[in-house]
Amino acid sequence: MKRYTLKFQIILLFFLISLPALALSLAASRVNMKEAQEQVVNAKQNSMKMLVKQYDTSLEAIENYIQLTLYADNTYAALRFGEKDSRYQQARVWLRDDLDNLLKYFPLAAGFYVRIPHNNDIYIVKQLDKIPLEAQEFLEENLSGEEDYSNPDILECDGVQYLLKSYKSKYVELGYILQLDELWEQFRNSMEIQDMLAVRLPGRDKHIFFSENTVGNDKMSRYTILEENFSHVDARLELFLPTNSMAGRISVRDRLIILIHFAFSASSYFHAFVKAGFYCSHEPYFLCNAGNIKWKYGVPYTAVLKNQRIQPD
């Protein structure tokens, strides 16, 4: 009958203690990995907040100006007259000039538009580098329809996304135009290649992605979705982070710290175990040492511990 020496029993006890310790080390490494991933997510969330706040600050000022013009300034009341009336033409020119000056103070806006409901007179005051002639004609064509842009909408022309938002009084409708590609350009430096940025319009149940890839409802579970709402327009900025690539976002320094911690712990336990020696069941019996293991038929066959061969009892 095989007998186990006291030394083997001590080694076995050490082994039983080491395994839970190694498991705890692995668990600690996983916790550190999770914390590092949360730091990455928080950093991206903060970047979104800063970008949305920048837009909100400008949109609040634009909204205040438009509402002041519509409801507190009687200068443009003459727009209720017919197009051939000189008062109408004068009010039209004044409004165009005021909006043109407003663009100098709010460069975030790509342009402003005016629509006179009773005669469907439409014109756009714009920044030439943001709204080319083809896009202007496209937007004016859409504004001439019956669509209500007090509920904001996004229109696309030649691959460029434009957000339109309007405010109305009895005689005139004023609105602003945002070129959303600017929003993408400002945020893209904070994104990885596989990330996807989108704007959602809850009022229209519309999702606009700033990339060729889109995410269907059946694939939402594969992504970590970060959201940030705009305060002065019914829209929400969304960032889609593929869950299976989150580990790759951790900085090289953090990953090295985690890997070194786990590798050091595992090697320490293994080294301590083999340093003390372990029981070898292959005949003849030897006390094995990792420093000098010989192999036979693919399994440890004999070893030397301090150059002493140990015979079975």
PDB file of C-alpha atoms in Angstrom:
ATOM      1  CA  MET A   1       0.000   0.000   0.000  1.00  0.00           C
ATOM      2  CA  LYS A   2       1.251   3.493  -0.897  1.00  0.00           C
ATOM      3  CA  ARG A   3       2.227   5.528   2.134  1.00  0.00           C
ATOM      4  CA  TYR A   4       2.385   9.302   2.237  1.00  0.00           C
ATOM      5  CA  THR A   5       5.197  10.847   4.236  1.00  0.00           C
ATOM      6  CA  LEU A   6       4.822  13.724   6.646  1.00  0.00           C
ATOM      7  CA  LYS A   7       6.683  15.906   4.182  1.00  0.00           C
ATOM      8  CA  PHE A   8       4.163  15.097   1.473  1.00  0.00           C
ATOM      9  CA  GLN A   9       1.278  15.901   3.799  1.00  0.00           C
ATOM     10  CA  ILE A  10       2.851  19.281   4.587  1.00  0.00           C
ATOM     11  CA  ILE A  11       3.322  19.939   0.887  1.00  0.00           C
ATOM     12  CA  LEU A  12      -0.279  18.927   0.183  1.00  0.00           C
ATOM     13  CA  LEU A  13      -1.485  21.315   2.879  1.00  0.00           C
ATOM     14  CA  PHE A  14       0.580  24.103   1.324  1.00  0.00           C
ATOM     15  CA  PHE A  15      -0.950  23.266  -2.053  1.00  0.00           C
ATOM     16  CA  LEU A  16      -4.478  23.412  -0.671  1.00  0.00           C
ATOM     17  CA  ILE A  17      -3.730  26.818   0.870  1.00  0.00           C
ATOM     18  CA  SER A  18      -2.062  28.133  -2.274  1.00  0.00           C
ATOM     19  CA  LEU A  19      -4.932  27.387  -4.637  1.00  0.00           C
ATOM     20  CA  PRO A  20      -7.472  29.673  -2.886  1.00  0.00           C
ATOM     21  CA  ALA A  21      -4.798  32.374  -2.609  1.00  0.00           C
ATOM     22  CA  LEU A  22      -4.134  32.125  -6.334  1.00  0.00           C
ATOM     23  CA  ALA A  23      -7.881  32.295  -7.005  1.00  0.00           C
ATOM     24  CA  LEU A  24      -8.102  35.439  -4.886  1.00  0.00           C
ATOM     25  CA  SER A  25      -5.232  36.944  -6.852  1.00  0.00           C
ATOM     26  CA  LEU A  26      -7.059  36.194 -10.089  1.00  0.00           C
ATOM     27  CA  ALA A  27     -10.239  37.732  -8.710  1.00  0.00           C
ATOM     28  CA  ALA A  28      -8.309  40.854  -7.674  1.00  0.00           C
ATOM     29  CA  SER A  29      -6.867  41.122 -11.179  1.00  0.00           C
ATOM     30  CA  ARG A  30     -10.357  40.917 -12.673  1.00  0.00           C
ATOM     31  CA  VAL A  31     -11.582  43.624 -10.302  1.00  0.00           C
ATOM     32  CA  ASN A  32      -8.660  45.840 -11.305  1.00  0.00           C
ATOM     33  CA  MET A  33      -9.481  45.220 -14.967  1.00  0.00           C
ATOM     34  CA  LYS A  34     -13.110  46.160 -14.389  1.00  0.00           C
ATOM     35  CA  GLU A  35     -12.148  49.339 -12.564  1.00  0.00           C
ATOM     36  CA  ALA A  36      -9.828  50.321 -15.408  1.00  0.00           C
ATOM     37  CA  GLN A  37     -12.649  49.767 -17.919  1.00  0.00           C
ATOM     38  CA  GLU A  38     -14.954  51.947 -15.830  1.00  0.00           C
ATOM     39  CA  GLN A  39     -12.341  54.693 -15.893  1.00  0.00           C
ATOM     40  CA  VAL A  40     -12.294  54.533 -19.702  1.00  0.00           C
ATOM     41  CA  VAL A  41     -16.106  54.759 -19.832  1.00  0.00           C
ATOM     42  CA  ASN A  42     -16.153  57.688 -17.384  1.00  0.00           C
ATOM     43  CA  ALA A  43     -13.552  59.544 -19.450  1.00  0.00           C
ATOM     44  CA  LYS A  44     -15.656  59.177 -22.608  1.00  0.00           C
ATOM     45  CA  GLN A  45     -18.824  60.173 -20.737  1.00  0.00           C
ATOM     46  CA  ASN A  46     -17.102  63.346 -19.535  1.00  0.00           C
ATOM     47  CA  SER A  47     -15.982  64.137 -23.085  1.00  0.00           C
ATOM     48  CA  MET A  48     -19.601  63.816 -24.246  1.00  0.00           C
ATOM     49  CA  LYS A  49     -20.808  66.096 -21.436  1.00  0.00           C
ATOM     50  CA  MET A  50     -18.293  68.774 -22.363  1.00  0.00           C
ATOM     51  CA  LEU A  51     -19.237  68.649 -26.043  1.00  0.00           C
ATOM     52  CA  VAL A  52     -22.988  68.736 -25.382  1.00  0.00           C
ATOM     53  CA  LYS A  53     -22.543  71.587 -22.879  1.00  0.00           C
ATOM     54  CA  GLN A  54     -20.663  73.577 -25.519  1.00  0.00           C
ATOM     55  CA  TYR A  55     -23.569  73.171 -27.940  1.00  0.00           C
ATOM     56  CA  ASP A  56     -26.165  73.852 -25.261  1.00  0.00           C
ATOM     57  CA  THR A  57     -24.545  77.170 -24.332  1.00  0.00           C
ATOM     58  CA  SER A  58     -24.747  78.415 -27.926  1.00  0.00           C
ATOM     59  CA  LEU A  59     -28.212  76.982 -28.540  1.00  0.00           C
ATOM     60  CA  GLU A  60     -29.578  78.671 -25.426  1.00  0.00           C
ATOM     61  CA  ALA A  61     -28.356  82.073 -26.615  1.00  0.00           C
ATOM     62  CA  ILE A  62     -29.675  81.480 -30.149  1.00  0.00           C
ATOM     63  CA  GLU A  63     -33.053  80.370 -28.793  1.00  0.00           C
ATOM     64  CA  ASN A  64     -33.295  83.475 -26.576  1.00  0.00           C
ATOM     65  CA  TYR A  65     -32.527  85.769 -29.491  1.00  0.00           C
ATOM     66  CA  ILE A  66     -35.052  84.112 -31.816  1.00  0.00           C
ATOM     67  CA  GLN A  67     -37.813  84.203 -29.210  1.00  0.00           C
ATOM     68  CA  LEU A  68     -37.044  87.849 -28.447  1.00  0.00           C
ATOM     69  CA  THR A  69     -37.290  88.637 -32.163  1.00  0.00           C
ATOM     70  CA  LEU A  70     -40.553  86.762 -32.589  1.00  0.00           C
ATOM     71  CA  TYR A  71     -42.439  87.857 -29.493  1.00  0.00           C
ATOM     72  CA  ALA A  72     -40.923  91.140 -28.281  1.00  0.00           C
ATOM     73  CA  ASP A  73     -39.712  92.986 -31.380  1.00  0.00           C
ATOM     74  CA  ASN A  74     -42.383  94.690 -33.522  1.00  0.00           C
ATOM     75  CA  THR A  75     -39.847  95.595 -36.203  1.00  0.00           C
ATOM     76  CA  TYR A  76     -40.784  92.584 -38.254  1.00  0.00           C
ATOM     77  CA  ALA A  77     -44.557  92.817 -37.862  1.00  0.00           C
ATOM     78  CA  ALA A  78     -44.656  94.296 -41.384  1.00  0.00           C
ATOM     79  CA  LEU A  79     -43.968  90.797 -42.721  1.00  0.00           C
ATOM     80  CA  ARG A  80     -47.715  90.242 -42.465  1.00  0.00           C
ATOM     81  CA  PHE A  81     -48.212  92.467 -45.516  1.00  0.00           C
ATOM     82  CA  GLY A  82     -47.955  91.369 -49.142  1.00  0.00           C
ATOM     83  CA  GLU A  83     -44.617  90.887 -50.849  1.00  0.00           C
ATOM     84  CA  LYS A  84     -45.031  93.995 -53.023  1.00  0.00           C
ATOM     85  CA  ASP A  85     -45.571  96.237 -50.037  1.00  0.00           C
ATOM     86  CA  SER A  86     -42.477  98.361 -49.307  1.00  0.00           C
ATOM     87  CA  ARG A  87     -42.913  97.802 -45.582  1.00  0.00           C
ATOM     88  CA  TYR A  88     -42.729  94.062 -46.148  1.00  0.00           C
ATOM     89  CA  GLN A  89     -39.557  94.387 -48.213  1.00  0.00           C
ATOM     90  CA  GLN A  90     -37.940  96.662 -45.648  1.00  0.00           C
ATOM     91  CA  ALA A  91     -38.738  94.300 -42.767  1.00  0.00           C
ATOM     92  CA  ARG A  92     -37.389  91.396 -44.821  1.00  0.00           C
ATOM     93  CA  VAL A  93     -34.075  93.174 -45.427  1.00  0.00           C
ATOM     94  CA  TRP A  94     -33.760  94.165 -41.757  1.00  0.00           C
ATOM     95  CA  LEU A  95     -34.342  90.603 -40.610  1.00  0.00           C
ATOM     96  CA  ARG A  96     -31.807  89.212 -43.069  1.00  0.00           C
ATOM     97  CA  ASP A  97     -29.182  91.721 -41.894  1.00  0.00           C
ATOM     98  CA  ASP A  98     -29.841  90.935 -38.236  1.00  0.00           C
ATOM     99  CA  LEU A  99     -29.490  87.200 -38.809  1.00  0.00           C
ATOM    100  CA  ASP A 100     -26.333  87.725 -40.851  1.00  0.00           C
ATOM    101  CA  ASN A 101     -24.809  89.651 -37.927  1.00  0.00           C
ATOM    102  CA  LEU A 102     -25.954  86.947 -35.533  1.00  0.00           C
ATOM    103  CA  LEU A 103     -23.832  84.380 -37.384  1.00  0.00           C
ATOM    104  CA  LYS A 104     -20.723  86.317 -36.367  1.00  0.00           C
ATOM    105  CA  TYR A 105     -21.553  85.811 -32.697  1.00  0.00           C
ATOM    106  CA  PHE A 106     -22.615  82.166 -32.991  1.00  0.00           C
ATOM    107  CA  PRO A 107     -20.199  80.398 -35.359  1.00  0.00           C
ATOM    108  CA  LEU A 108     -21.571  77.052 -34.198  1.00  0.00           C
ATOM    109  CA  ALA A 109     -24.681  77.722 -36.285  1.00  0.00           C
ATOM    110  CA  ALA A 110     -24.299  76.857 -39.959  1.00  0.00           C
ATOM    111  CA  GLY A 111     -27.128  79.243 -40.808  1.00  0.00           C
ATOM    112  CA  PHE A 112     -30.587  80.632 -40.051  1.00  0.00           C
ATOM    113  CA  TYR A 113     -33.725  80.390 -42.134  1.00  0.00           C
ATOM    114  CA  VAL A 114     -36.862  82.487 -42.432  1.00  0.00           C
ATOM    115  CA  ARG A 115     -40.235  81.291 -43.655  1.00  0.00           C
ATOM    116  CA  ILE A 116     -43.240  83.563 -44.085  1.00  0.00           C
ATOM    117  CA  PRO A 117     -46.299  81.269 -43.855  1.00  0.00           C
ATOM    118  CA  HIS A 118     -48.868  83.386 -45.689  1.00  0.00           C
ATOM    119  CA  ASN A 119     -46.850  83.549 -48.934  1.00  0.00           C
ATOM    120  CA  ASN A 120     -44.293  80.766 -48.351  1.00  0.00           C
ATOM    121  CA  ASP A 121     -41.409  83.191 -48.794  1.00  0.00           C
ATOM    122  CA  ILE A 122     -38.265  81.323 -47.724  1.00  0.00           C
ATOM    123  CA  TYR A 123     -34.657  82.395 -47.506  1.00  0.00           C
ATOM    124  CA  ILE A 124     -31.519  81.166 -45.718  1.00  0.00           C
ATOM    125  CA  VAL A 125     -28.738  83.226 -44.173  1.00  0.00           C
ATOM    126  CA  LYS A 126     -25.674  80.963 -44.016  1.00  0.00           C
ATOM    127  CA  GLN A 127     -21.975  80.446 -43.581  1.00  0.00           C
ATOM    128  CA  LEU A 128     -20.727  79.709 -47.094  1.00  0.00           C
ATOM    129  CA  ASP A 129     -18.213  77.079 -45.970  1.00  0.00           C
ATOM    130  CA  LYS A 130     -20.867  75.093 -44.097  1.00  0.00           C
ATOM    131  CA  ILE A 131     -23.850  75.282 -46.452  1.00  0.00           C
ATOM    132  CA  PRO A 132     -22.849  75.195 -50.135  1.00  0.00           C
ATOM    133  CA  LEU A 133     -25.280  76.256 -52.842  1.00  0.00           C
ATOM    134  CA  GLU A 134     -26.501  72.698 -53.539  1.00  0.00           C
ATOM    135  CA  ALA A 135     -27.269  72.156 -49.857  1.00  0.00           C
ATOM    136  CA  GLN A 136     -29.035  75.529 -49.630  1.00  0.00           C
ATOM    137  CA  GLU A 137     -31.329  74.663 -52.517  1.00  0.00           C
ATOM    138  CA  PHE A 138     -31.996  71.250 -50.961  1.00  0.00           C
ATOM    139  CA  LEU A 139     -32.884  72.774 -47.582  1.00  0.00           C
ATOM    140  CA  GLU A 140     -35.106  75.471 -49.110  1.00  0.00           C
ATOM    141  CA  GLU A 141     -36.971  72.803 -51.042  1.00  0.00           C
ATOM    142  CA  ASN A 142     -37.655  70.845 -47.860  1.00  0.00           C
ATOM    143  CA  LEU A 143     -38.648  74.004 -45.952  1.00  0.00           C
ATOM    144  CA  SER A 144     -41.220  74.826 -48.611  1.00  0.00           C
ATOM    145  CA  GLY A 145     -43.223  71.740 -47.674  1.00  0.00           C
ATOM    146  CA  GLU A 146     -45.618  71.239 -44.786  1.00  0.00           C
ATOM    147  CA  GLU A 147     -43.117  69.685 -42.409  1.00  0.00           C
ATOM    148  CA  ASP A 148     -43.139  71.199 -38.923  1.00  0.00           C
ATOM    149  CA  TYR A 149     -39.576  71.794 -37.774  1.00  0.00           C
ATOM    150  CA  SER A 150     -40.556  73.022 -34.329  1.00  0.00           C
ATOM    151  CA  ASN A 151     -40.003  69.320 -33.714  1.00  0.00           C
ATOM    152  CA  PRO A 152     -36.325  69.181 -34.807  1.00  0.00           C
ATOM    153  CA  ASP A 153     -35.325  67.013 -37.728  1.00  0.00           C
ATOM    154  CA  ILE A 154     -32.133  65.978 -39.480  1.00  0.00           C
ATOM    155  CA  LEU A 155     -31.787  66.201 -43.258  1.00  0.00           C
ATOM    156  CA  GLU A 156     -28.913  64.802 -45.293  1.00  0.00           C
ATOM    157  CA  CYS A 157     -27.444  66.358 -48.441  1.00  0.00           C
ATOM    158  CA  ASP A 158     -24.400  64.894 -50.201  1.00  0.00           C
ATOM    159  CA  GLY A 159     -23.456  62.907 -47.104  1.00  0.00           C
ATOM    160  CA  VAL A 160     -23.639  65.928 -44.769  1.00  0.00           C
ATOM    161  CA  GLN A 161     -26.143  65.960 -41.909  1.00  0.00           C
ATOM    162  CA  TYR A 162     -28.077  69.161 -41.073  1.00  0.00           C
ATOM    163  CA  LEU A 163     -30.263  69.622 -37.992  1.00  0.00           C
ATOM    164  CA  LEU A 164     -33.157  72.082 -38.363  1.00  0.00           C
ATOM    165  CA  LYS A 165     -35.085  73.607 -35.482  1.00  0.00           C
ATOM    166  CA  SER A 166     -37.740  76.323 -35.870  1.00  0.00           C
ATOM    167  CA  TYR A 167     -39.775  78.750 -33.739  1.00  0.00           C
ATOM    168  CA  LYS A 168     -43.020  80.349 -34.876  1.00  0.00           C
ATOM    169  CA  SER A 169     -45.066  83.469 -34.346  1.00  0.00           C
ATOM    170  CA  LYS A 170     -48.274  84.449 -36.104  1.00  0.00           C
ATOM    171  CA  TYR A 171     -46.498  86.052 -39.053  1.00  0.00           C
ATOM    172  CA  VAL A 172     -43.064  84.471 -39.345  1.00  0.00           C
ATOM    173  CA  GLU A 173     -41.114  81.281 -38.671  1.00  0.00           C
ATOM    174  CA  LEU A 174     -37.439  81.493 -37.701  1.00  0.00           C
ATOM    175  CA  GLY A 175     -35.051  78.607 -37.291  1.00  0.00           C
ATOM    176  CA  TYR A 176     -31.413  77.636 -37.061  1.00  0.00           C
ATOM    177  CA  ILE A 177     -29.369  75.052 -38.953  1.00  0.00           C
ATOM    178  CA  LEU A 178     -26.556  72.991 -37.438  1.00  0.00           C
ATOM    179  CA  GLN A 179     -24.066  71.044 -39.512  1.00  0.00           C
ATOM    180  CA  LEU A 180     -23.726  67.856 -37.468  1.00  0.00           C
ATOM    181  CA  ASP A 181     -20.510  66.784 -39.166  1.00  0.00           C
ATOM    182  CA  GLU A 182     -18.842  69.436 -37.003  1.00  0.00           C
ATOM    183  CA  LEU A 183     -20.043  67.611 -33.904  1.00  0.00           C
ATOM    184  CA  TRP A 184     -18.496  64.404 -35.265  1.00  0.00           C
ATOM    185  CA  GLU A 185     -15.198  66.137 -36.034  1.00  0.00           C
ATOM    186  CA  GLN A 186     -14.962  67.557 -32.525  1.00  0.00           C
ATOM    187  CA  PHE A 187     -15.557  64.180 -30.864  1.00  0.00           C
ATOM    188  CA  ARG A 188     -13.742  61.779 -33.169  1.00  0.00           C
ATOM    189  CA  ASN A 189     -10.375  62.215 -31.413  1.00  0.00           C
ATOM    190  CA  SER A 190     -11.963  60.681 -28.296  1.00  0.00           C
ATOM    191  CA  MET A 191     -13.137  57.588 -30.171  1.00  0.00           C
ATOM    192  CA  GLU A 192     -11.658  54.244 -31.152  1.00  0.00           C
ATOM    193  CA  ILE A 193     -12.041  52.883 -34.683  1.00  0.00           C
ATOM    194  CA  GLN A 194     -14.834  50.470 -33.680  1.00  0.00           C
ATOM    195  CA  ASP A 195     -16.846  53.090 -31.729  1.00  0.00           C
ATOM    196  CA  MET A 196     -19.971  54.588 -33.263  1.00  0.00           C
ATOM    197  CA  LEU A 197     -21.408  58.037 -32.593  1.00  0.00           C
ATOM    198  CA  ALA A 198     -25.076  58.810 -33.209  1.00  0.00           C
ATOM    199  CA  VAL A 199     -27.737  61.446 -32.598  1.00  0.00           C
ATOM    200  CA  ARG A 200     -31.211  60.310 -31.577  1.00  0.00           C
ATOM    201  CA  LEU A 201     -34.313  62.429 -32.070  1.00  0.00           C
ATOM    202  CA  PRO A 202     -36.857  61.009 -29.593  1.00  0.00           C
ATOM    203  CA  GLY A 203     -39.692  63.138 -30.991  1.00  0.00           C
ATOM    204  CA  ARG A 204     -39.285  61.558 -34.421  1.00  0.00           C
ATOM    205  CA  ASP A 205     -37.986  58.150 -33.308  1.00  0.00           C
ATOM    206  CA  LYS A 206     -35.012  58.787 -35.554  1.00  0.00           C
ATOM    207  CA  HIS A 207     -31.442  57.535 -35.188  1.00  0.00           C
ATOM    208  CA  ILE A 208     -28.640  59.136 -37.209  1.00  0.00           C
ATOM    209  CA  PHE A 209     -25.198  57.462 -37.212  1.00  0.00           C
ATOM    210  CA  PHE A 210     -22.029  59.306 -38.184  1.00  0.00           C
ATOM    211  CA  SER A 211     -20.493  56.229 -39.770  1.00  0.00           C
ATOM    212  CA  GLU A 212     -21.313  53.609 -42.370  1.00  0.00           C
ATOM    213  CA  ASN A 213     -22.072  51.078 -39.646  1.00  0.00           C
ATOM    214  CA  THR A 214     -25.349  51.124 -37.753  1.00  0.00           C
ATOM    215  CA  VAL A 215     -26.718  49.193 -34.804  1.00  0.00           C
ATOM    216  CA  GLY A 216     -30.039  47.371 -35.027  1.00  0.00           C
ATOM    217  CA  ASN A 217     -32.256  46.762 -32.017  1.00  0.00           C
ATOM    218  CA  ASP A 218     -31.274  43.071 -32.076  1.00  0.00           C
ATOM    219  CA  LYS A 219     -27.592  43.960 -31.567  1.00  0.00           C
ATOM    220  CA  MET A 220     -27.911  46.578 -28.820  1.00  0.00           C
ATOM    221  CA  SER A 221     -26.865  44.060 -26.162  1.00  0.00           C
ATOM    222  CA  ARG A 222     -23.412  43.832 -27.736  1.00  0.00           C
ATOM    223  CA  TYR A 223     -22.646  47.453 -26.927  1.00  0.00           C
ATOM    224  CA  THR A 224     -22.127  49.667 -23.930  1.00  0.00           C
ATOM    225  CA  ILE A 225     -24.210  52.764 -24.768  1.00  0.00           C
ATOM    226  CA  LEU A 226     -23.324  56.174 -23.338  1.00  0.00           C
ATOM    227  CA  GLU A 227     -25.966  58.914 -23.596  1.00  0.00           C
ATOM    228  CA  GLU A 228     -26.035  62.672 -23.088  1.00  0.00           C
ATOM    229  CA  ASN A 229     -29.151  64.806 -23.628  1.00  0.00           C
ATOM    230  CA  PHE A 230     -29.133  68.296 -25.129  1.00  0.00           C
ATOM    231  CA  SER A 231     -31.005  70.805 -22.965  1.00  0.00           C
ATOM    232  CA  HIS A 232     -32.260  73.194 -25.657  1.00  0.00           C
ATOM    233  CA  VAL A 233     -33.179  70.842 -28.466  1.00  0.00           C
ATOM    234  CA  ASP A 234     -35.012  67.536 -28.332  1.00  0.00           C
ATOM    235  CA  ALA A 235     -31.980  65.426 -29.228  1.00  0.00           C
ATOM    236  CA  ARG A 236     -29.577  63.045 -27.551  1.00  0.00           C
ATOM    237  CA  LEU A 237     -25.948  62.219 -28.290  1.00  0.00           C
ATOM    238  CA  GLU A 238     -25.151  58.504 -28.090  1.00  0.00           C
ATOM    239  CA  LEU A 239     -21.845  56.655 -28.170  1.00  0.00           C
ATOM    240  CA  PHE A 240     -21.774  52.899 -28.866  1.00  0.00           C
ATOM    241  CA  LEU A 241     -18.792  51.005 -27.413  1.00  0.00           C
ATOM    242  CA  PRO A 242     -18.465  47.323 -28.441  1.00  0.00           C
ATOM    243  CA  THR A 243     -18.435  45.331 -25.206  1.00  0.00           C
ATOM    244  CA  ASN A 244     -16.026  42.687 -26.534  1.00  0.00           C
ATOM    245  CA  SER A 245     -13.360  45.321 -27.205  1.00  0.00           C
ATOM    246  CA  MET A 246     -13.491  47.114 -23.856  1.00  0.00           C
ATOM    247  CA  ALA A 247     -10.356  45.379 -22.556  1.00  0.00           C
ATOM    248  CA  GLY A 248      -8.378  46.819 -25.428  1.00  0.00           C
ATOM    249  CA  ARG A 249      -9.187  50.366 -24.304  1.00  0.00           C
ATOM    250  CA  ILE A 250      -7.223  50.103 -21.092  1.00  0.00           C
ATOM    251  CA  SER A 251      -3.947  51.966 -21.283  1.00  0.00           C
ATOM    252  CA  VAL A 252      -0.762  49.973 -21.836  1.00  0.00           C
ATOM    253  CA  ARG A 253       0.476  51.016 -18.396  1.00  0.00           C
ATOM    254  CA  ASP A 254      -2.670  49.764 -16.613  1.00  0.00           C
ATOM    255  CA  ARG A 255      -2.692  46.494 -18.531  1.00  0.00           C
ATOM    256  CA  LEU A 256       0.959  45.859 -17.691  1.00  0.00           C
ATOM    257  CA  ILE A 257       0.309  46.492 -14.004  1.00  0.00           C
ATOM    258  CA  ILE A 258      -2.598  44.031 -13.984  1.00  0.00           C
ATOM    259  CA  LEU A 259      -0.738  41.340 -15.943  1.00  0.00           C
ATOM    260  CA  ILE A 260       2.446  41.693 -13.899  1.00  0.00           C
ATOM    261  CA  HIS A 261       0.430  41.474 -10.672  1.00  0.00           C
ATOM    262  CA  PHE A 262      -1.236  38.228 -11.754  1.00  0.00           C
ATOM    263  CA  ALA A 263       1.907  36.703 -13.276  1.00  0.00           C
ATOM    264  CA  PHE A 264       3.981  37.534 -10.197  1.00  0.00           C
ATOM    265  CA  SER A 265       1.379  36.024  -7.862  1.00  0.00           C
ATOM    266  CA  ALA A 266       1.043  32.838  -9.903  1.00  0.00           C
ATOM    267  CA  SER A 267       4.790  32.356 -10.310  1.00  0.00           C
ATOM    268  CA  SER A 268       5.365  32.973  -6.590  1.00  0.00           C
ATOM    269  CA  TYR A 269       2.930  30.241  -5.589  1.00  0.00           C
ATOM    270  CA  PHE A 270       4.285  27.825  -8.179  1.00  0.00           C
ATOM    271  CA  HIS A 271       7.909  28.492  -7.269  1.00  0.00           C
ATOM    272  CA  ALA A 272       7.227  28.064  -3.559  1.00  0.00           C
ATOM    273  CA  PHE A 273       5.429  24.788  -4.260  1.00  0.00           C
ATOM    274  CA  VAL A 274       8.121  23.197  -6.410  1.00  0.00           C
ATOM    275  CA  LYS A 275      10.890  24.589  -4.186  1.00  0.00           C
ATOM    276  CA  ALA A 276       9.511  22.621  -1.276  1.00  0.00           C
ATOM    277  CA  GLY A 277       9.108  19.549  -3.455  1.00  0.00           C
ATOM    278  CA  PHE A 278       6.115  17.438  -4.424  1.00  0.00           C
ATOM    279  CA  TYR A 279       5.232  13.736  -4.359  1.00  0.00           C
ATOM    280  CA  CYS A 280       5.808  11.830  -7.579  1.00  0.00           C
ATOM    281  CA  SER A 281       3.743   8.698  -8.109  1.00  0.00           C
ATOM    282  CA  HIS A 282       5.841   7.199 -10.912  1.00  0.00           C
ATOM    283  CA  GLU A 283       8.113   4.327  -9.870  1.00  0.00           C
ATOM    284  CA  PRO A 284      10.753   4.581  -8.629  1.00  0.00           C
ATOM    285  CA  TYR A 285       9.625   7.293  -6.223  1.00  0.00           C
ATOM    286  CA  PHE A 286      11.499  10.581  -6.274  1.00  0.00           C
ATOM    287  CA  LEU A 287      11.069  13.921  -4.647  1.00  0.00           C
ATOM    288  CA  CYS A 288      10.852  16.242  -7.652  1.00  0.00           C
ATOM    289  CA  ASN A 289      12.468  19.652  -7.995  1.00  0.00           C
ATOM    290  CA  ALA A 290      11.506  22.054 -10.798  1.00  0.00           C
ATOM    291  CA  GLY A 291      15.140  23.009 -11.263  1.00  0.00           C
ATOM    292  CA  ASN A 292      16.160  19.600 -12.667  1.00  0.00           C
ATOM    293  CA  ILE A 293      13.242  17.507 -13.988  1.00  0.00           C
ATOM    294  CA  LYS A 294      13.865  14.647 -16.390  1.00  0.00           C
ATOM    295  CA  TRP A 295      11.126  13.290 -18.619  1.00  0.00           C
ATOM    296  CA  LYS A 296      10.198   9.878 -19.894  1.00  0.00           C
ATOM    297  CA  TYR A 297       7.249   9.042 -22.157  1.00  0.00           C
ATOM    298  CA  GLY A 298       5.982  12.622 -21.890  1.00  0.00           C
ATOM    299  CA  VAL A 299       5.613  12.652 -18.075  1.00  0.00           C
ATOM    300  CA  PRO A 300       7.966  13.635 -15.204  1.00  0.00           C
ATOM    301  CA  TYR A 301       9.976  10.485 -14.462  1.00  0.00           C
ATOM    302  CA  THR A 302      12.848  11.399 -12.175  1.00  0.00           C
ATOM    303  CA  ALA A 303      14.305  14.449 -10.513  1.00  0.00           C
ATOM    304  CA  VAL A 304      17.021  15.535  -8.177  1.00  0.00           C
ATOM    305  CA  LEU A 305      16.482  17.541  -5.000  1.00  0.00           C
ATOM    306  CA  LYS A 306      19.791  18.915  -3.688  1.00  0.00           C
ATOM    307  CA  ASN A 307      21.416  16.134  -5.690  1.00  0.00           C
ATOM    308  CA  GLN A 308      19.889  13.511  -3.372  1.00  0.00           C
ATOM    309  CA  ARG A 309      17.944  10.572  -4.794  1.00  0.00           C
ATOM    310  CA  ILE A 310      15.036   9.602  -2.551  1.00  0.00           C
ATOM    311  CA  GLN A 311      13.989   5.965  -2.469  1.00  0.00           C
ATOM    312  CA  PRO A 312      10.464   4.842  -1.518  1.00  0.00           C
ATOM    313  CA  ASP A 313       9.883   3.544   1.991  1.00  0.00           C
TER     314      ASP A 313
END
